[in-house]
Amino acid sequence: MEKKQFQAESQRLLDLMINSIYTHREIFLREIISNASDAIDKLAYTALTDDKVGLNRDQFAITITRDKEARTLTVSDNGIGMSKEEMEENLGTIAKSGSLGFKQAMEKKDDIDIIGQFGVGFYSAFMVASQVTVISKKYGSDVAYKWVSQGTDGYTIEEAERDSAGTDVIMVLKADTEEDTYNQYLEEYEIRNLVTKYSDYIRYPIRMEVEKSRKKEDSPEDKPEYESYTEMTTLNSMVPLWQKNKKDVTEEEYNAFYQDKFYDYNKPLRVIHFSAEGQVSFKALLYIPSKAPYDFYTKDFKRGLQLYSSGVMIMDSCEDLLPEHFRFVRGVVDSQDLSLNISREMLQHNRQLTIIARNIEKKIKSELKSMLDNDREKYEEFYAAFGRQLKYGTVSDYGAHKDSCQDLLLFYSHKQKKLISLKEYVDAMAEGQEKIYFAPGENKELLSKLPQVSLLDSKGFDTLLFTEDVDEFVPQTLMTYQEKPFCNVSTEDLGLQSEEEKKAAEAEAEEKKGFLTFVKESLGDQVKEVKLSKNLGAYPAAMVPDAGMSFEMEKYMKRVNPEFAFPAARILELNPDHDTVKQLQSIMTEDPVKAKDMAQLLCYQAQLMAQLPIDDPYAYTDLVCRLVK
């Protein structure tokens, strides 16, 4: 028996394939099973035109056998097998793929789906095995052959015995070390886990003898005795749910798949099951969860969809398939059009992936919009869990994804007392209203009492109440919605005054310039400016931020980055028509001490209404007592 060296390249190349190409040792089983599936595919295709095959589709199978004493793990199939020449060509030449050659030969005849393409998957066995033996008998041949190799030292081929066509891959596992445990690949639970993880949707049954227990027939009922026995069990489910027609899948099956696959006790809120044909063909089964995972809004949460190629899992979490603003979606995508790299662990390039991701994004948006329009209760349940993520998606990347998100956003309406979309706000705008008004703050009850909100309400104009950190960044990103500009009621001109009224206000401000100067000097650095405002309704004063940073942004920065936070400049607005302001002006010259106290009191009150902290509450208390006395 002659020892032969590998034809391909060098010992160093084989060493690279065994130790460097694959990042996860456990995928060796995926590769060997995929090769077995390929071999069965070839014989099943042959059986379509050759009655002598003698096997129908239900008889094809892959068998896994464990021998703990001999430390061997064997994967057997009843596929097409290999001749001596094919062993030389496919196993003796690194990177020579029989599956790829078969597919190329058949392309002109039919569309054949063969998993293997590179011819290196077989060598992943050497990551866990000190020796690999392949016994194979080609369909139609009377002779079987045995190929044996311990890796880089070459291989031998000799005649062997095998009853029928097919292949056995016998792996002698390496000895355990302190760093690596190879015994685990002989344990039933580990084999089950690997088959479920990587090969659950191989189209042929993957079988293995498993240990079970049963009650002995003659044991008493009150003290039953049990005996162990082994039974051949199918480990894989074979037919992926996403490959079935939607009409053939029940709601219970969809829910069970989701809860089992993605470890969620709750049922999904929405199922999106679709396929696409074109430049890249694929099938997708996506789920919108009903609850956010505990770590969803943390950096530990991992977004992405499970990626399959012809039923074999390639990536457990492919981030490129799912945009950040839809990161809450879970599911699987399967395509046989993907260009995989040599290890099948990642994509060789992402042109196909980009096309798939674009289709998925459009489909998710369409489904969410349909839920918003046709099942409002369910959509608001979804929005309670993931609405903040849609807002983050709107403002991230300088608004690059706003078109995908803006129609899905909801905000609380002061007028309607419920969540509404931006479209619903614009559709309900009163006659003469030209702006989308919003008020940022900590809670909607206090925001509803803002003088600006009350003034707008008196004119029939609605105000959106923003209570989340990210809310205020949305209008800054969108700028307009349906050509209607956004207006922060606390910092911007409400646009309610005519040109004549503006001129009159300017004249009044000039007339009371001395009064405004007195109040500013009384308050010192507490405020940047004091000015008159006609937007305060029944209130005497209001504290508003200067342009550039709102009070809510100030609070947000203090929470997330206190070292670099700085306060927004404060502007005290006074209502010239309010009795308190008139009284302050009248005593300014008569009793400047009392007038200064009144100015300070109005400043404190304006701070409280703006939900701003008072630096010295004791001074505030003393001031109130002094004025009352």
XYZ file of C-alpha atoms in Angstrom:
629
model
C 0.000 0.000 0.000
C 1.677 3.123 -1.292
C 1.760 6.363 0.713
C 0.866 9.362 -1.440
C 1.370 13.060 -0.876
C -1.390 15.613 -1.433
C -1.272 16.926 -4.967
C -2.284 20.451 -4.026
C 0.220 23.035 -3.069
C 2.097 22.170 0.128
C 2.094 20.958 3.711
C 1.890 24.594 4.791
C -1.314 25.121 2.773
C -3.048 22.162 4.361
C -1.930 23.327 7.795
C -3.439 26.739 7.007
C -6.745 25.162 6.010
C -6.933 23.027 9.108
C -5.937 25.692 11.621
C -6.737 29.106 10.160
C -9.631 29.129 7.704
C -12.328 28.226 10.201
C -12.939 30.335 13.297
C -15.155 27.767 15.054
C -13.917 24.190 15.402
C -17.444 22.861 15.845
C -18.390 23.530 12.210
C -16.494 20.398 11.107
C -19.708 18.438 11.584
C -21.647 20.919 9.443
C -19.115 20.464 6.623
C -19.082 16.669 6.732
C -22.895 16.499 6.863
C -23.159 18.980 3.981
C -20.861 16.785 1.885
C -23.036 13.784 2.686
C -26.120 15.714 1.638
C -24.405 16.625 -1.642
C -23.632 12.967 -2.328
C -27.262 11.989 -1.744
C -28.428 14.839 -3.983
C -26.326 13.436 -6.817
C -27.740 9.923 -6.477
C -31.291 11.258 -6.072
C -30.824 13.199 -9.303
C -29.503 10.069 -11.000
C -32.546 8.119 -9.744
C -34.835 10.378 -11.783
C -33.605 8.721 -14.991
C -32.158 5.449 -13.692
C -34.541 2.848 -12.269
C -31.618 0.708 -11.092
C -30.852 3.053 -8.184
C -33.534 1.236 -6.209
C -34.008 3.980 -3.615
C -36.811 6.482 -3.335
C -36.424 9.857 -1.681
C -37.732 8.595 1.678
C -34.935 6.009 1.882
C -32.037 8.429 1.643
C -30.453 9.278 5.011
C -27.329 10.403 6.837
C -26.262 8.400 9.889
C -24.011 9.493 12.745
C -22.330 6.786 14.816
C -20.417 7.359 18.069
C -17.878 4.934 19.538
C -16.538 6.304 22.819
C -14.099 3.439 23.403
C -12.485 3.783 19.980
C -12.919 7.583 20.109
C -14.433 7.581 16.632
C -17.223 9.663 15.168
C -18.590 8.376 11.864
C -20.837 10.133 9.370
C -22.338 7.785 6.765
C -24.558 8.380 3.751
C -26.196 6.259 1.054
C -25.390 8.728 -1.678
C -23.554 8.350 -4.973
C -20.176 7.414 -3.485
C -16.714 7.881 -5.012
C -14.506 5.810 -7.263
C -10.761 5.506 -6.674
C -10.128 8.208 -9.268
C -12.639 10.557 -7.612
C -11.021 9.963 -4.238
C -7.688 10.950 -5.758
C -9.214 14.002 -7.365
C -11.543 15.200 -4.582
C -9.722 14.097 -1.409
C -6.142 14.074 -2.652
C -6.344 17.537 -4.181
C -6.995 20.381 -1.807
C -9.656 22.827 -2.999
C -10.974 20.433 -5.646
C -14.751 20.287 -5.294
C -16.695 17.390 -6.743
C -19.924 19.153 -5.785
C -18.999 22.225 -7.781
C -18.030 20.139 -10.785
C -21.326 18.238 -10.633
C -23.305 21.470 -10.415
C -21.447 22.974 -13.376
C -22.092 19.873 -15.429
C -25.793 19.901 -14.632
C -26.433 23.644 -14.973
C -27.453 23.333 -18.590
C -29.928 20.585 -17.752
C -31.634 21.756 -14.577
C -31.364 23.941 -11.515
C -29.444 21.816 -9.024
C -28.975 23.048 -5.475
C -25.642 21.701 -4.214
C -24.277 22.994 -0.936
C -20.542 22.370 -1.330
C -18.561 24.602 -3.681
C -14.950 24.800 -2.546
C -13.716 21.321 -1.694
C -12.033 22.376 1.552
C -14.891 21.610 3.957
C -13.808 17.989 4.244
C -10.436 19.030 5.678
C -12.124 20.759 8.614
C -12.347 17.249 10.060
C -8.647 17.486 10.886
C -9.394 20.282 13.348
C -10.797 17.625 15.700
C -9.447 14.366 14.307
C -5.955 12.891 14.441
C -6.883 10.501 11.629
C -9.646 10.471 9.023
C -10.736 7.373 7.118
C -13.097 7.544 4.153
C -14.683 4.328 2.879
C -16.693 4.850 -0.295
C -18.383 2.798 -2.972
C -19.403 4.455 -6.211
C -22.935 3.796 -7.477
C -22.709 1.126 -10.195
C -19.325 -0.149 -9.037
C -18.522 -3.527 -7.474
C -15.494 -2.267 -5.580
C -15.203 0.051 -2.595
C -12.076 2.013 -1.616
C -10.616 3.230 1.642
C -8.783 6.558 1.934
C -6.785 7.157 5.115
C -4.856 10.230 6.227
C -3.434 11.716 9.397
C -3.271 15.162 7.854
C -0.200 16.772 6.391
C 1.811 13.531 6.014
C -0.226 12.418 2.986
C -2.718 9.585 2.477
C -3.198 5.976 1.351
C -5.889 4.387 -0.841
C -6.710 0.685 -0.991
C -9.632 -1.579 -1.801
C -12.214 -2.109 0.928
C -15.604 -3.685 1.618
C -18.937 -1.817 1.614
C -22.326 -3.377 0.981
C -23.900 -0.595 -1.059
C -23.162 2.770 -2.651
C -22.334 5.562 -0.275
C -19.603 6.945 1.933
C -18.427 6.609 5.534
C -16.255 9.333 7.033
C -14.607 7.925 10.173
C -12.881 10.467 12.397
C -10.564 9.391 15.224
C -10.807 12.291 17.659
C -7.708 13.927 19.086
C -6.796 13.416 22.719
C -8.089 16.025 25.147
C -5.703 18.700 26.386
C -5.942 21.327 29.103
C -7.082 23.872 26.526
C -9.188 21.702 24.221
C -11.852 19.107 24.906
C -12.521 16.789 21.965
C -14.510 14.219 23.954
C -17.511 16.542 23.777
C -18.033 15.572 20.128
C -18.854 12.035 21.240
C -21.646 13.163 23.565
C -25.250 12.852 22.437
C -26.269 16.341 23.602
C -23.357 18.007 21.764
C -24.147 16.210 18.493
C -27.809 17.147 18.854
C -26.893 20.785 19.483
C -24.580 21.003 16.486
C -27.060 19.371 14.133
C -29.847 21.650 15.339
C -27.658 24.727 15.078
C -26.066 24.178 11.669
C -27.786 21.349 9.816
C -31.386 21.277 11.037
C -32.709 21.939 7.549
C -30.630 19.468 5.555
C -33.316 17.891 3.392
C -32.486 14.287 4.355
C -32.913 12.757 7.820
C -29.822 12.821 10.015
C -30.070 9.817 12.306
C -28.214 8.651 15.399
C -28.701 6.010 18.048
C -29.665 7.679 21.305
C -30.104 6.305 24.789
C -33.597 6.155 26.244
C -35.256 4.566 29.249
C -38.501 2.683 29.726
C -40.382 0.984 32.507
C -39.723 -2.740 32.781
C -42.754 -4.771 31.832
C -42.750 -6.933 34.995
C -41.917 -4.167 37.496
C -44.600 -3.308 40.095
C -46.670 -0.138 39.651
C -45.940 1.159 43.150
C -42.164 0.704 42.709
C -41.493 0.780 38.974
C -38.079 -0.208 37.641
C -36.565 1.184 34.456
C -34.184 -0.146 31.835
C -32.061 1.612 29.264
C -32.189 0.960 25.540
C -31.011 2.640 22.346
C -33.162 3.814 19.472
C -32.347 5.307 16.097
C -33.666 8.892 16.184
C -33.878 11.624 13.565
C -32.085 14.733 14.825
C -33.091 17.320 12.232
C -36.450 18.786 11.227
C -35.479 18.728 7.502
C -38.083 21.084 6.059
C -37.587 24.720 7.051
C -40.750 26.564 7.964
C -39.821 29.385 5.591
C -39.722 26.984 2.639
C -43.398 26.144 3.087
C -46.278 28.092 1.591
C -47.815 30.539 4.041
C -51.207 28.911 3.621
C -49.744 25.616 4.837
C -48.316 27.040 8.094
C -50.517 27.565 11.130
C -50.217 30.420 13.600
C -49.238 27.887 16.248
C -46.354 26.653 14.076
C -45.124 30.194 13.447
C -45.258 31.006 17.162
C -43.621 27.759 18.246
C -40.772 28.270 15.780
C -40.202 31.817 17.029
C -40.317 30.979 20.724
C -38.032 27.973 20.318
C -35.561 29.569 17.903
C -35.230 32.941 19.608
C -35.816 31.979 23.248
C -38.774 34.273 23.855
C -41.567 33.303 26.247
C -43.910 35.769 24.556
C -45.639 35.254 21.251
C -44.505 37.491 18.398
C -46.608 40.511 17.540
C -46.314 40.066 13.791
C -45.025 37.423 11.377
C -43.530 38.458 8.023
C -43.123 35.466 5.689
C -42.154 36.248 2.110
C -39.860 35.387 -0.788
C -38.248 37.421 -3.533
C -37.076 36.600 -7.039
C -34.787 38.679 -9.209
C -31.112 39.573 -9.094
C -30.922 37.620 -5.857
C -33.569 35.109 -4.844
C -34.240 34.477 -1.190
C -36.843 33.460 1.352
C -37.355 35.192 4.677
C -39.271 34.461 7.854
C -39.215 37.521 10.100
C -40.826 38.286 13.448
C -41.686 41.507 15.246
C -41.489 40.722 18.981
C -44.154 41.913 21.379
C -41.685 42.826 24.138
C -38.227 44.353 24.078
C -35.452 42.088 25.431
C -34.005 43.232 28.740
C -30.761 44.331 27.039
C -32.313 45.820 23.896
C -31.229 49.392 24.556
C -27.715 48.417 25.657
C -24.503 47.885 23.724
C -24.672 44.172 24.589
C -27.709 43.580 22.373
C -26.739 41.924 19.102
C -28.866 42.716 16.091
C -29.059 40.672 12.907
C -30.852 37.830 11.179
C -29.834 34.204 10.918
C -28.412 33.611 7.459
C -28.780 30.288 5.659
C -27.565 29.101 2.304
C -29.656 26.239 0.967
C -30.770 25.263 4.463
C -27.271 25.311 5.999
C -26.679 28.017 8.570
C -23.860 30.365 7.591
C -24.153 33.095 10.214
C -26.079 33.149 13.457
C -26.455 36.927 13.450
C -25.855 38.738 10.163
C -25.953 42.449 11.011
C -25.727 43.541 7.371
C -29.195 42.166 6.688
C -30.934 44.457 9.154
C -30.720 48.251 9.446
C -30.120 49.690 12.899
C -33.567 51.332 13.065
C -35.231 47.917 12.630
C -32.841 46.072 14.934
C -35.752 44.668 16.954
C -36.740 42.265 14.136
C -35.764 38.604 14.560
C -35.812 35.915 11.917
C -34.042 33.948 9.204
C -33.072 34.536 5.579
C -32.192 31.721 3.189
C -30.627 32.176 -0.238
C -28.700 29.881 -2.528
C -27.408 32.880 -4.515
C -24.921 34.049 -1.893
C -21.218 34.247 -2.734
C -19.557 32.664 0.270
C -15.905 32.745 1.169
C -13.829 29.598 1.280
C -14.876 28.643 4.807
C -18.574 29.313 4.248
C -18.526 31.231 7.536
C -18.924 34.664 5.945
C -19.775 36.342 2.706
C -17.136 36.780 0.052
C -18.627 40.124 -0.983
C -21.842 41.881 -0.093
C -23.533 42.889 -3.358
C -26.151 40.170 -2.947
C -26.459 40.976 0.731
C -27.114 44.633 -0.031
C -29.945 43.705 -2.396
C -31.490 41.357 0.169
C -31.162 43.947 2.971
C -32.842 46.607 0.839
C -35.798 44.295 0.155
C -36.073 43.354 3.825
C -36.070 46.994 4.949
C -38.871 47.867 2.513
C -40.900 44.851 3.612
C -40.558 45.628 7.328
C -41.563 49.249 6.785
C -44.556 48.148 4.711
C -45.704 45.700 7.391
C -45.356 48.259 10.179
C -47.245 50.863 8.170
C -49.998 48.331 7.499
C -50.210 47.590 11.227
C -50.361 51.314 12.001
C -53.184 51.876 9.501
C -55.209 48.719 10.073
C -54.506 47.466 13.602
C -53.845 50.528 15.740
C -54.096 48.728 19.061
C -51.446 46.199 18.081
C -49.239 48.922 16.607
C -49.348 50.949 19.808
C -48.368 47.813 21.707
C -45.389 47.489 19.364
C -44.612 51.207 19.715
C -44.540 50.997 23.495
C -41.735 48.457 23.170
C -39.782 49.781 20.189
C -40.973 53.316 19.382
C -37.843 54.822 20.865
C -35.749 52.754 18.467
C -37.640 54.230 15.498
C -36.851 57.699 16.825
C -33.182 56.817 17.190
C -33.294 55.502 13.633
C -34.762 58.786 12.436
C -32.017 60.947 13.921
C -29.016 58.634 13.449
C -26.511 59.058 10.617
C -27.610 62.665 10.138
C -31.115 61.626 9.141
C -30.060 59.184 6.418
C -32.918 56.809 7.321
C -35.650 59.337 8.084
C -37.719 58.306 5.052
C -37.955 54.781 6.473
C -38.992 55.950 9.937
C -40.847 59.284 9.939
C -44.253 57.895 8.910
C -44.039 55.296 11.697
C -43.487 57.750 14.556
C -46.136 58.541 17.172
C -46.283 61.468 19.601
C -48.762 62.441 22.280
C -51.310 65.030 21.149
C -52.312 67.655 23.739
C -55.543 68.302 21.861
C -56.582 64.728 21.079
C -55.194 63.246 24.320
C -53.677 60.235 22.556
C -50.745 59.135 20.408
C -50.933 60.324 16.820
C -48.670 60.158 13.764
C -47.181 63.211 12.089
C -49.534 62.656 9.166
C -52.522 62.594 11.493
C -51.304 65.821 13.099
C -50.969 67.603 9.752
C -54.329 66.281 8.504
C -56.035 67.697 11.631
C -54.328 71.111 11.578
C -56.733 74.004 12.149
C -57.376 76.587 9.472
C -54.576 79.131 9.400
C -52.088 76.905 11.233
C -48.765 76.766 9.416
C -46.458 75.040 11.910
C -46.154 71.724 13.728
C -45.924 72.772 17.381
C -44.123 70.678 19.976
C -43.199 71.118 23.631
C -40.307 69.115 25.144
C -40.349 68.266 28.836
C -40.401 65.546 31.464
C -44.102 64.656 31.562
C -47.158 65.509 29.537
C -49.249 66.708 32.501
C -46.870 69.588 33.226
C -46.294 70.315 29.545
C -50.028 70.701 29.044
C -49.944 73.632 31.497
C -47.230 75.582 29.686
C -48.478 79.099 28.881
C -47.507 78.689 25.223
C -49.462 75.435 24.984
C -52.482 77.091 26.604
C -52.273 79.986 24.154
C -52.100 77.658 21.155
C -54.965 75.632 22.569
C -57.125 78.770 22.772
C -56.631 79.229 19.038
C -57.478 75.602 18.223
C -53.868 74.675 17.478
C -52.553 71.323 18.716
C -49.208 70.760 20.438
C -47.224 67.528 20.433
C -45.847 66.764 23.884
C -42.297 65.358 23.757
C -41.299 63.431 26.883
C -38.396 61.192 25.754
C -34.760 62.271 25.454
C -34.606 61.566 21.749
C -37.879 63.363 20.870
C -36.410 66.816 20.568
C -33.806 65.635 18.055
C -36.507 64.380 15.648
C -37.728 67.819 14.448
C -34.128 69.006 14.233
C -33.458 66.121 11.850
C -36.680 66.277 9.828
C -36.874 70.099 9.715
C -40.285 69.816 8.016
C -43.005 67.249 7.486
C -45.228 67.586 4.432
C -43.700 71.037 3.983
C -44.826 72.121 7.465
C -41.962 73.402 9.669
C -41.596 72.270 13.270
C -41.785 74.867 16.041
C -40.543 74.474 19.616
C -43.105 76.435 21.641
C -40.528 77.236 24.321
C -37.816 78.680 22.117
C -39.269 79.784 18.790
C -41.688 82.381 17.474
C -45.136 80.819 17.430
C -46.001 82.855 14.365
C -49.292 84.076 15.826
C -48.712 87.818 15.510
C -49.469 89.916 12.452
C -46.915 92.408 11.166
C -48.826 95.216 12.884
C -48.809 93.353 16.181
C -45.074 92.705 15.864
C -44.398 96.389 15.305
C -46.561 97.281 18.286
C -44.684 94.770 20.438
C -41.351 96.195 19.362
C -42.552 99.694 20.216
C -43.745 98.532 23.624
C -40.409 96.829 24.303
C -38.596 100.046 23.419
C -40.936 102.022 25.644
C -40.283 99.679 28.597
C -36.577 99.309 27.980
C -35.758 100.893 31.363
C -38.056 98.447 33.151
C -36.490 95.441 31.405
C -33.020 96.724 32.275
C -34.015 97.045 35.932
C -35.244 93.444 36.077
C -32.103 92.163 34.329
C -29.830 94.043 36.749
C -31.886 92.755 39.697
C -31.336 89.167 38.585
C -27.728 89.550 37.480
C -26.173 86.398 35.929
C -29.235 84.271 36.631
C -30.580 85.187 33.180
C -28.958 86.259 29.944
C -31.816 88.531 28.918
C -35.227 89.824 30.013
C -37.838 90.568 27.361
C -41.573 90.957 26.834
C -43.728 88.202 25.340
C -47.315 88.021 24.120
C -47.240 84.199 24.186
C -47.754 83.694 27.931
C -51.527 83.760 28.108
C -52.677 83.965 31.747
C -49.163 83.584 33.194
C -46.945 86.511 34.281
C -43.572 85.027 33.335
C -41.803 82.129 31.660
C -38.209 80.941 31.510
C -37.076 79.932 28.013
C -33.674 78.869 26.688
C -31.648 80.927 24.283
C -31.184 79.562 20.758
C -28.832 76.594 20.492
C -29.691 74.337 23.434
C -32.990 73.581 25.110
C -33.468 72.832 28.790
C -34.212 69.192 27.975
C -30.938 68.885 26.088
C -29.174 70.454 29.052
C -30.649 67.846 31.406
C -29.821 65.051 28.965
C -26.185 66.110 28.700
C -25.874 66.277 32.488
C -27.065 62.676 32.689
C -24.965 61.139 29.921
C -21.824 63.267 30.013
C -21.759 65.468 33.116
C -18.093 66.450 32.714
C -18.743 68.245 29.447
C -22.291 69.454 30.154
C -22.993 73.167 30.257
C -26.208 75.068 31.019
C -28.436 76.580 28.353
C -28.596 80.363 28.504
C -31.804 81.465 30.270
C -34.153 84.171 29.045
C -36.909 85.493 31.314
C -40.035 86.395 29.381
C -42.558 88.771 31.026
C -46.205 89.200 30.085
C -46.777 92.992 29.882
C -50.556 92.514 30.161
C -50.436 90.583 33.451
C -51.345 92.490 36.676
C -48.277 91.209 38.550
C -45.916 92.549 35.899
C -47.775 95.859 35.815
C -47.496 96.112 39.616
C -43.759 95.353 39.441
C -43.297 98.124 36.940
C -45.327 100.603 39.023
C -43.279 100.126 42.240
C -39.906 99.986 40.452
C -39.169 103.630 41.346
C -41.265 103.870 44.532
C -39.854 100.813 46.289
C -36.897 99.380 44.321
C -36.066 96.878 47.117
C -39.508 95.334 46.982
C -39.462 95.499 43.175
C -36.191 93.598 43.139
C -37.729 90.915 45.413
C -40.743 90.662 43.101
C -38.462 90.283 40.075
C -36.605 87.481 41.866
C -39.891 85.781 42.762
C -41.039 85.866 39.124
C -37.695 84.378 38.122
C -38.112 81.533 40.657
C -41.671 80.858 39.477
C -40.586 80.797 35.840
C -37.845 78.309 36.699
C -40.307 76.033 38.473
C -42.745 76.100 35.539
C -39.860 75.209 33.209
C -39.055 72.242 35.509
C -35.654 73.725 36.324
C -34.069 73.315 39.771
C -33.751 76.292 42.109
C -30.160 76.579 43.273
C -31.052 77.870 46.753
C -34.514 76.731 47.940
C -33.889 78.381 51.334
C -33.472 81.772 49.687
C -36.714 81.149 47.784
C -38.545 80.362 51.043
C -37.157 83.451 52.768
C -38.178 85.585 49.800
C -41.791 84.346 49.843
C -42.060 84.928 53.595
C -40.578 88.409 53.270
C -43.038 89.430 50.544
C -46.024 87.970 52.411
C -44.986 89.816 55.588
